[in-house]
Coordinates of N, CA and C in Angstrom, one line a residue:
M1 N -33.9 -102.5 171.9 CA -33.1 -104.0 171.8 C -32.9 -104.8 171.4
G2 N -32.1 -105.9 171.1 CA -32.2 -106.9 170.7 C -31.4 -108.3 171.0
W3 N -31.4 -109.4 170.8 CA -30.6 -110.4 171.1 C -29.6 -110.2 171.1
L4 N -28.7 -109.2 170.3 CA -27.1 -108.4 170.7 C -26.9 -107.5 171.3
K5 N -27.8 -107.4 172.1 CA -28.0 -106.2 173.3 C -27.5 -105.2 172.5
I6 N -27.7 -104.0 171.3 CA -27.4 -103.5 170.3 C -28.7 -102.6 170.7
G7 N -28.9 -101.0 170.2 CA -29.8 -100.7 169.4 C -30.3 -100.5 168.4
C8 N -31.7 -100.5 168.2 CA -31.7 -100.5 166.6 C -31.0 -99.7 165.6
K9 N -30.7 -98.3 166.2 CA -29.7 -97.4 165.2 C -28.8 -98.0 165.1
F10 N -28.1 -98.4 165.9 CA -27.1 -99.3 165.5 C -26.8 -100.2 164.4
S11 N -28.0 -100.9 165.2 CA -28.0 -102.5 164.1 C -28.3 -102.0 162.5
S12 N -29.0 -101.5 162.7 CA -29.4 -100.6 161.1 C -28.3 -100.3 160.4
K13 N -27.5 -99.7 161.1 CA -26.1 -99.2 160.5 C -25.2 -100.3 160.1
W14 N -25.3 -101.2 161.3 CA -23.9 -102.1 160.9 C -24.2 -103.1 160.2
L15 N -25.4 -102.7 159.4 CA -26.6 -104.0 159.1 C -25.8 -103.5 157.5
R16 N -26.3 -102.2 157.2 CA -26.3 -101.5 156.3 C -24.5 -101.5 155.5
F17 N -23.5 -101.5 156.1 CA -22.0 -101.7 156.0 C -21.8 -102.7 155.6
G18 N -23.1 -103.9 154.9 CA -22.5 -105.0 154.8 C -21.9 -106.3 155.6
C19 N -22.0 -106.0 156.8 CA -21.8 -106.8 157.5 C -22.8 -108.5 157.3
H20 N -23.8 -108.2 156.6 CA -24.7 -109.6 156.9 C -25.0 -109.5 155.3
S21 N -25.8 -111.0 154.8 CA -26.3 -110.7 153.6 C -27.7 -111.3 153.7
T22 N -28.0 -111.4 153.0 CA -30.0 -112.1 152.6 C -29.8 -113.4 151.7
L23 N -30.6 -113.7 152.2 CA -30.9 -115.3 151.2 C -32.6 -114.9 150.6
K24 N -32.3 -115.3 149.3 CA -34.3 -115.2 148.8 C -34.1 -116.6 149.2
T25 N -36.1 -116.9 149.1 CA -36.3 -117.7 149.2 C -36.3 -118.7 147.3
F26 N -36.0 -119.9 147.6 CA -36.1 -120.6 146.9 C -37.6 -120.8 146.0
H27 N -37.4 -120.0 144.7 CA -38.7 -120.6 144.2 C -39.0 -121.4 142.8
A28 N -39.9 -122.3 143.6 CA -40.6 -123.3 142.4 C -41.6 -123.2 142.1
N29 N -42.2 -124.4 141.0 CA -44.0 -124.3 140.9 C -43.8 -125.7 141.5
L30 N -43.9 -125.4 143.2 CA -44.5 -126.9 143.8 C -45.6 -127.2 144.2
G31 N -46.3 -126.1 144.0 CA -47.2 -126.1 144.7 C -47.4 -126.0 146.3
K32 N -46.6 -125.7 147.1 CA -46.5 -125.5 148.3 C -46.0 -123.8 149.0
R33 N -47.0 -123.8 149.7 CA -46.9 -122.1 150.5 C -45.8 -122.1 151.1
L34 N -44.8 -120.9 150.8 CA -43.0 -120.5 151.0 C -43.1 -120.2 152.1
V35 N -42.4 -119.5 153.1 CA -42.0 -118.9 153.6 C -41.5 -117.8 152.6
K36 N -41.9 -116.6 152.4 CA -41.7 -115.8 151.8 C -40.4 -114.6 152.3
S37 N -40.1 -114.3 153.4 CA -39.6 -113.2 154.5 C -38.0 -113.9 154.0
H38 N -37.1 -112.6 153.8 CA -35.2 -112.8 153.4 C -34.6 -114.0 154.7
K39 N -33.9 -114.6 154.7 CA -33.1 -115.2 155.5 C -31.8 -114.1 155.8
V40 N -31.3 -113.8 156.5 CA -30.5 -112.8 157.5 C -29.0 -113.6 158.1
Y41 N -28.1 -113.1 157.5 CA -27.0 -114.3 158.2 C -25.7 -113.3 158.1
V42 N -25.4 -113.8 159.5 CA -23.9 -112.0 160.2 C -23.0 -113.3 159.1
R43 N -22.4 -112.4 158.0 CA -21.2 -112.9 157.1 C -19.7 -112.9 158.0
D44 N -19.7 -111.8 158.8 CA -18.0 -111.6 159.7 C -18.4 -112.2 161.1
S45 N -18.4 -113.9 160.7 CA -18.2 -114.0 162.8 C -17.8 -113.7 163.6
G46 N -16.0 -113.3 163.5 CA -15.6 -112.5 164.4 C -16.1 -111.1 164.8
L47 N -16.4 -110.7 164.0 CA -17.3 -109.2 164.1 C -18.9 -110.1 165.0
L48 N -19.4 -111.0 164.8 CA -20.1 -111.4 165.9 C -19.8 -111.9 166.9
H49 N -18.7 -112.2 167.0 CA -17.8 -113.1 167.9 C -18.0 -111.8 169.2
S50 N -17.2 -110.7 168.4 CA -16.8 -109.7 169.6 C -18.0 -108.4 169.8
L51 N -19.0 -108.6 169.2 CA -20.6 -108.3 169.5 C -20.7 -108.7 170.5
L52 N -20.6 -110.1 170.9 CA -21.6 -110.9 171.9 C -20.9 -111.1 173.0
G53 N -19.8 -110.6 172.9 CA -18.4 -111.0 174.1 C -17.4 -112.0 174.0
L54 N -17.9 -112.3 173.2 CA -17.0 -114.1 173.2 C -15.3 -114.1 172.4
T55 N -14.7 -114.0 173.2 CA -13.5 -113.6 173.6 C -12.0 -114.7 172.9
S56 N -13.2 -116.1 173.2 CA -12.6 -117.5 173.5 C -13.3 -118.8 172.6
V57 N -12.4 -119.5 171.9 CA -13.1 -120.7 172.0 C -13.9 -121.6 173.4
A58 N -13.8 -121.7 174.0 CA -14.3 -121.5 175.3 C -15.4 -120.8 175.5
D59 N -15.8 -119.7 175.5 CA -16.9 -118.7 175.4 C -17.4 -119.1 174.3
L60 N -16.9 -119.7 173.1 CA -18.1 -120.1 172.3 C -19.0 -121.1 172.1
Q61 N -18.1 -121.9 173.1 CA -18.6 -123.6 172.8 C -20.0 -123.6 173.9
G62 N -20.8 -123.6 173.6 CA -21.8 -123.7 174.1 C -22.9 -122.3 174.6
H63 N -22.6 -121.4 173.9 CA -23.1 -120.1 173.8 C -24.2 -120.3 172.8
P64 N -25.8 -119.9 172.9 CA -26.6 -120.4 172.2 C -26.2 -119.6 170.8
M65 N -25.8 -118.5 170.6 CA -25.5 -118.3 169.1 C -24.3 -119.0 168.4
T66 N -24.0 -120.0 169.0 CA -23.1 -120.7 168.4 C -23.0 -121.7 167.2
G67 N -24.4 -122.0 166.6 CA -25.1 -122.5 165.6 C -25.6 -121.5 164.5
A68 N -25.6 -120.2 164.7 CA -25.7 -118.9 164.2 C -25.0 -118.9 163.6
S69 N -24.0 -119.0 164.5 CA -21.8 -118.3 163.8 C -22.1 -119.1 163.0
W70 N -22.0 -120.5 163.2 CA -21.2 -121.5 162.1 C -22.2 -121.4 160.9
E71 N -23.3 -121.6 160.9 CA -24.1 -121.2 159.7 C -23.8 -120.1 158.9
G72 N -23.9 -118.6 159.8 CA -23.1 -118.2 158.8 C -21.8 -117.7 158.3
F73 N -21.0 -118.7 158.7 CA -19.7 -119.0 158.4 C -19.6 -119.6 157.2
V74 N -20.3 -120.8 157.2 CA -19.9 -121.5 156.0 C -21.3 -120.9 154.9
M75 N -22.4 -120.9 155.6 CA -23.3 -119.9 154.2 C -22.5 -118.7 153.4
D76 N -21.1 -118.2 154.1 CA -20.3 -117.1 153.2 C -19.6 -117.7 152.9
H77 N -18.7 -119.2 152.7 CA -18.4 -119.8 152.4 C -18.8 -120.6 150.7
I78 N -20.0 -120.9 151.1 CA -20.4 -121.4 149.9 C -20.4 -120.4 149.0
A79 N -21.1 -119.3 149.9 CA -21.1 -117.4 148.9 C -20.1 -117.3 148.0
A80 N -18.9 -117.8 148.4 CA -17.7 -117.7 148.2 C -17.2 -118.4 147.2
Q81 N -17.5 -119.6 147.4 CA -17.2 -120.6 146.5 C -18.0 -120.5 144.8
L82 N -19.3 -120.4 144.7 CA -20.8 -120.9 143.9 C -19.9 -120.1 142.4
P83 N -20.0 -120.9 141.5 CA -19.8 -121.4 140.4 C -20.7 -119.3 139.6
A84 N -19.9 -119.6 138.7 CA -20.5 -118.2 137.5 C -21.7 -118.3 137.5
G85 N -22.7 -117.4 137.4 CA -24.5 -117.7 137.6 C -24.6 -118.7 138.3
A86 N -24.6 -119.2 139.3 CA -24.8 -120.0 140.0 C -26.1 -118.7 140.6
F87 N -26.7 -119.9 141.4 CA -28.1 -118.9 142.4 C -27.9 -119.3 144.1
M88 N -28.0 -119.5 144.7 CA -28.0 -119.2 146.5 C -29.4 -118.6 147.1
S89 N -30.0 -119.6 147.4 CA -31.1 -119.2 148.2 C -31.2 -120.5 149.5
F90 N -32.4 -120.0 150.3 CA -33.2 -121.0 150.9 C -34.8 -121.5 150.9
Y91 N -34.6 -123.0 151.6 CA -36.4 -123.1 151.2 C -36.5 -123.7 152.7
R92 N -38.0 -123.0 153.1 CA -38.8 -123.2 153.8 C -40.3 -122.7 153.8
T93 N -40.8 -123.9 153.9 CA -41.9 -124.1 154.1 C -43.2 -123.7 155.4
A94 N -44.0 -123.3 155.1 CA -45.3 -122.6 155.8 C -45.4 -123.5 157.0
A95 N -45.0 -125.5 156.8 CA -45.5 -126.2 157.0 C -43.8 -126.7 158.5
G96 N -43.0 -125.9 157.7 CA -42.0 -125.8 158.6 C -40.5 -127.0 157.7
A97 N -40.8 -127.4 156.6 CA -40.2 -127.9 156.0 C -38.6 -127.5 155.6
E98 N -37.5 -127.5 155.8 CA -36.5 -126.5 155.4 C -35.0 -127.3 155.1
L99 N -34.4 -126.6 154.3 CA -32.9 -126.6 153.6 C -32.2 -125.0 153.6
D100 N -31.3 -125.2 154.9 CA -30.5 -123.7 154.8 C -29.9 -123.1 153.6
V101 N -29.5 -124.2 152.8 CA -29.2 -123.5 150.9 C -29.3 -124.2 150.2
V102 N -29.9 -123.8 149.0 CA -30.2 -124.4 148.3 C -29.5 -123.6 146.7
V103 N -29.0 -124.3 145.9 CA -27.5 -124.1 144.8 C -28.5 -124.6 143.6
E104 N -29.0 -123.2 142.4 CA -29.4 -123.6 141.0 C -27.7 -123.5 140.4
S105 N -27.2 -124.3 139.8 CA -26.3 -123.7 138.8 C -26.4 -124.5 137.8
G106 N -26.8 -124.1 136.5 CA -27.6 -124.4 135.1 C -28.6 -125.7 135.8
Q107 N -29.1 -126.5 135.1 CA -30.1 -127.7 135.9 C -29.9 -128.1 136.9
H108 N -28.6 -128.2 137.6 CA -28.2 -128.7 139.0 C -29.1 -127.9 140.1
I109 N -29.7 -128.4 140.8 CA -29.4 -128.2 142.8 C -29.3 -128.9 143.4
I110 N -28.2 -128.3 144.0 CA -27.9 -128.7 145.1 C -28.1 -128.4 146.6
A111 N -28.4 -129.2 147.5 CA -28.8 -128.8 148.7 C -28.3 -128.9 149.9
F112 N -28.0 -128.0 150.5 CA -27.1 -127.8 151.9 C -27.8 -127.9 153.4
E113 N -27.4 -128.3 154.1 CA -27.8 -128.6 155.6 C -26.8 -127.7 156.6
I114 N -26.6 -127.0 157.5 CA -25.9 -126.7 158.2 C -26.1 -127.5 160.1
K115 N -25.2 -127.6 160.2 CA -25.0 -128.6 161.3 C -23.6 -128.4 162.3
F116 N -24.2 -128.1 163.5 CA -22.6 -127.7 164.4 C -22.6 -129.1 164.8
S117 N -22.6 -129.9 164.4 CA -22.0 -131.2 165.5 C -21.6 -132.3 165.1
V118 N -20.5 -133.0 165.3 CA -19.7 -133.7 164.3 C -20.2 -135.1 164.3
A119 N -21.8 -135.1 165.1 CA -22.9 -136.3 164.6 C -24.3 -135.8 164.4
P120 N -24.3 -134.9 163.1 CA -25.3 -134.4 162.6 C -26.4 -134.8 162.8
K121 N -27.8 -134.2 163.8 CA -29.4 -135.0 163.3 C -30.1 -134.1 162.2
V122 N -31.3 -134.7 161.4 CA -31.2 -133.7 160.5 C -33.6 -134.1 161.3
S123 N -34.0 -132.7 160.8 CA -35.4 -133.5 160.9 C -36.4 -133.9 160.0
K124 N -37.3 -134.1 160.0 CA -38.8 -134.5 159.4 C -38.6 -134.1 158.3
G125 N -38.3 -132.3 158.2 CA -38.6 -131.7 157.7 C -37.4 -131.2 156.7
F126 N -36.4 -131.6 156.6 CA -35.0 -131.9 156.3 C -35.4 -133.2 155.5
W127 N -36.0 -133.8 155.4 CA -36.6 -134.6 154.4 C -37.8 -134.7 153.5
Q128 N -38.4 -133.8 153.9 CA -39.6 -133.6 153.1 C -38.7 -132.9 152.4
S129 N -38.5 -131.7 152.5 CA -38.0 -130.5 151.5 C -37.1 -131.2 150.5
L130 N -36.3 -132.7 150.9 CA -35.6 -133.5 150.3 C -36.4 -133.7 148.6
K131 N -37.5 -134.1 149.1 CA -38.8 -135.0 148.3 C -39.8 -133.7 147.9
D132 N -39.9 -132.6 148.0 CA -40.2 -131.0 147.4 C -39.5 -130.5 146.3
I133 N -38.2 -130.2 146.7 CA -37.4 -129.6 145.4 C -36.3 -130.8 144.6
L134 N -36.3 -132.1 145.1 CA -35.5 -132.7 144.1 C -34.3 -132.2 143.5
P135 N -32.9 -132.3 144.9 CA -31.7 -131.5 144.7 C -31.1 -133.4 144.3
Q136 N -30.0 -132.2 143.4 CA -29.4 -133.8 142.3 C -28.3 -134.1 143.8
K137 N -28.0 -133.3 144.3 CA -27.0 -133.7 145.6 C -27.7 -132.8 147.1
T138 N -26.6 -133.6 147.9 CA -27.3 -133.1 149.6 C -26.5 -133.3 150.3
Y139 N -25.8 -132.1 151.2 CA -25.0 -132.4 151.6 C -25.2 -132.1 152.9
I140 N -24.9 -132.3 154.2 CA -25.0 -131.8 155.6 C -23.1 -131.5 155.5
V141 N -23.0 -129.8 155.8 CA -22.0 -129.5 156.1 C -21.5 -129.5 157.6
A142 N -20.8 -130.0 158.2 CA -20.4 -130.1 159.8 C -19.3 -129.6 159.9
P143 N -19.2 -130.0 161.4 CA -17.4 -129.5 161.9 C -16.5 -131.0 161.8
V144 N -16.5 -131.8 160.6 CA -16.1 -133.0 160.8 C -14.4 -132.7 160.4
Q145 N -13.6 -134.2 160.4 CA -12.6 -134.3 160.0 C -12.8 -134.8 158.6
Q146 N -13.7 -135.5 158.0 CA -13.4 -135.5 156.8 C -14.8 -136.2 156.2
R147 N -15.0 -136.1 154.8 CA -16.5 -136.8 154.7 C -17.0 -138.1 155.0
W148 N -17.9 -138.0 155.3 CA -18.5 -139.5 155.6 C -20.4 -140.3 154.4
P149 N -20.7 -140.8 154.7 CA -22.2 -141.2 153.6 C -23.3 -141.1 155.3
F150 N -23.7 -140.2 154.7 CA -25.0 -140.3 156.0 C -25.9 -140.7 155.6
A151 N -26.9 -141.1 154.5 CA -27.8 -142.0 154.1 C -28.0 -141.8 152.0
E152 N -28.5 -142.4 152.0 CA -28.7 -143.0 150.5 C -28.7 -141.3 150.1
D153 N -28.1 -140.6 149.4 CA -27.7 -139.7 148.8 C -28.1 -138.5 149.5
V154 N -27.4 -138.3 150.8 CA -27.1 -137.5 151.5 C -25.9 -137.4 151.9
E155 N -24.6 -136.7 151.9 CA -23.2 -137.0 152.7 C -22.9 -135.8 153.6
V156 N -22.0 -136.2 154.6 CA -21.8 -134.9 155.7 C -20.3 -134.8 154.6
I157 N -20.5 -133.5 154.9 CA -18.5 -132.9 154.7 C -17.8 -131.8 155.6
T158 N -17.0 -131.3 155.2 CA -16.6 -130.5 155.7 C -16.9 -129.6 155.4
V159 N -16.5 -128.1 155.5 CA -16.1 -127.0 155.1 C -15.6 -126.7 153.8
G160 N -14.6 -127.5 154.2 CA -13.3 -127.1 153.0 C -12.9 -128.2 151.9
D161 N -14.7 -128.6 152.0 CA -15.3 -130.2 150.0 C -15.9 -129.5 149.6
I162 N -16.3 -127.7 150.0 CA -17.1 -127.4 149.3 C -16.8 -127.2 147.8
A163 N -15.7 -126.2 147.7 CA -14.8 -126.1 146.8 C -14.9 -127.2 145.9
S164 N -14.4 -128.5 145.7 CA -14.8 -129.3 145.2 C -15.7 -130.3 144.8
I165 N -17.2 -129.7 145.3 CA -18.0 -129.9 145.3 C -18.4 -129.2 143.8
F166 N -18.2 -127.7 143.7 CA -18.4 -126.6 143.0 C -17.2 -126.5 141.5
A167 N -16.0 -127.2 142.0 CA -14.9 -127.6 141.3 C -15.9 -128.0 140.0
A168 N -16.4 -129.8 140.8 CA -17.2 -130.9 140.1 C -18.3 -129.7 138.5
L169 N -19.2 -129.2 138.9 CA -19.8 -128.4 138.4 C -19.7 -127.6 137.3
R170 N -18.1 -127.0 137.0 CA -17.8 -126.0 136.6 C -17.0 -127.0 135.3
V171 N -16.6 -128.8 135.6 CA -16.3 -129.4 134.4 C -16.8 -130.0 133.3

């Protein structure tokens, strides 16, 4: 039994139905020890909430899986908006530097950090990751009402802003 309180047989069958997705590690010749295991996330937040016994917004707020639910929702939204030929991965070093999503589209690298907070905070590892991969654009996706500048070259955005970010790449 795992954190969802379901058995291994059920969970492996569930995963085979395509209710999850995996992200591969961003690979570049950076001279860093990267975590190579794939990142698994649940694509269907409604199914996740049901498995967790969450029946209302009040149940979800403050639940330990709220951040993971939000992350899966946003990752699935990013995947649905990807331009043709773009590749989505994540970045994590053995030292702990991490970015939730890295999108490569042609010569462009776009970094996304996903935070379930209207006042997101990032770690030292986030800044180190940006130095490592040198993305052209960096966004923090949060449950905010409108986008706003976070720091130089980093912007907090809404889920709805993702489509316009990728539309700009297609021009």
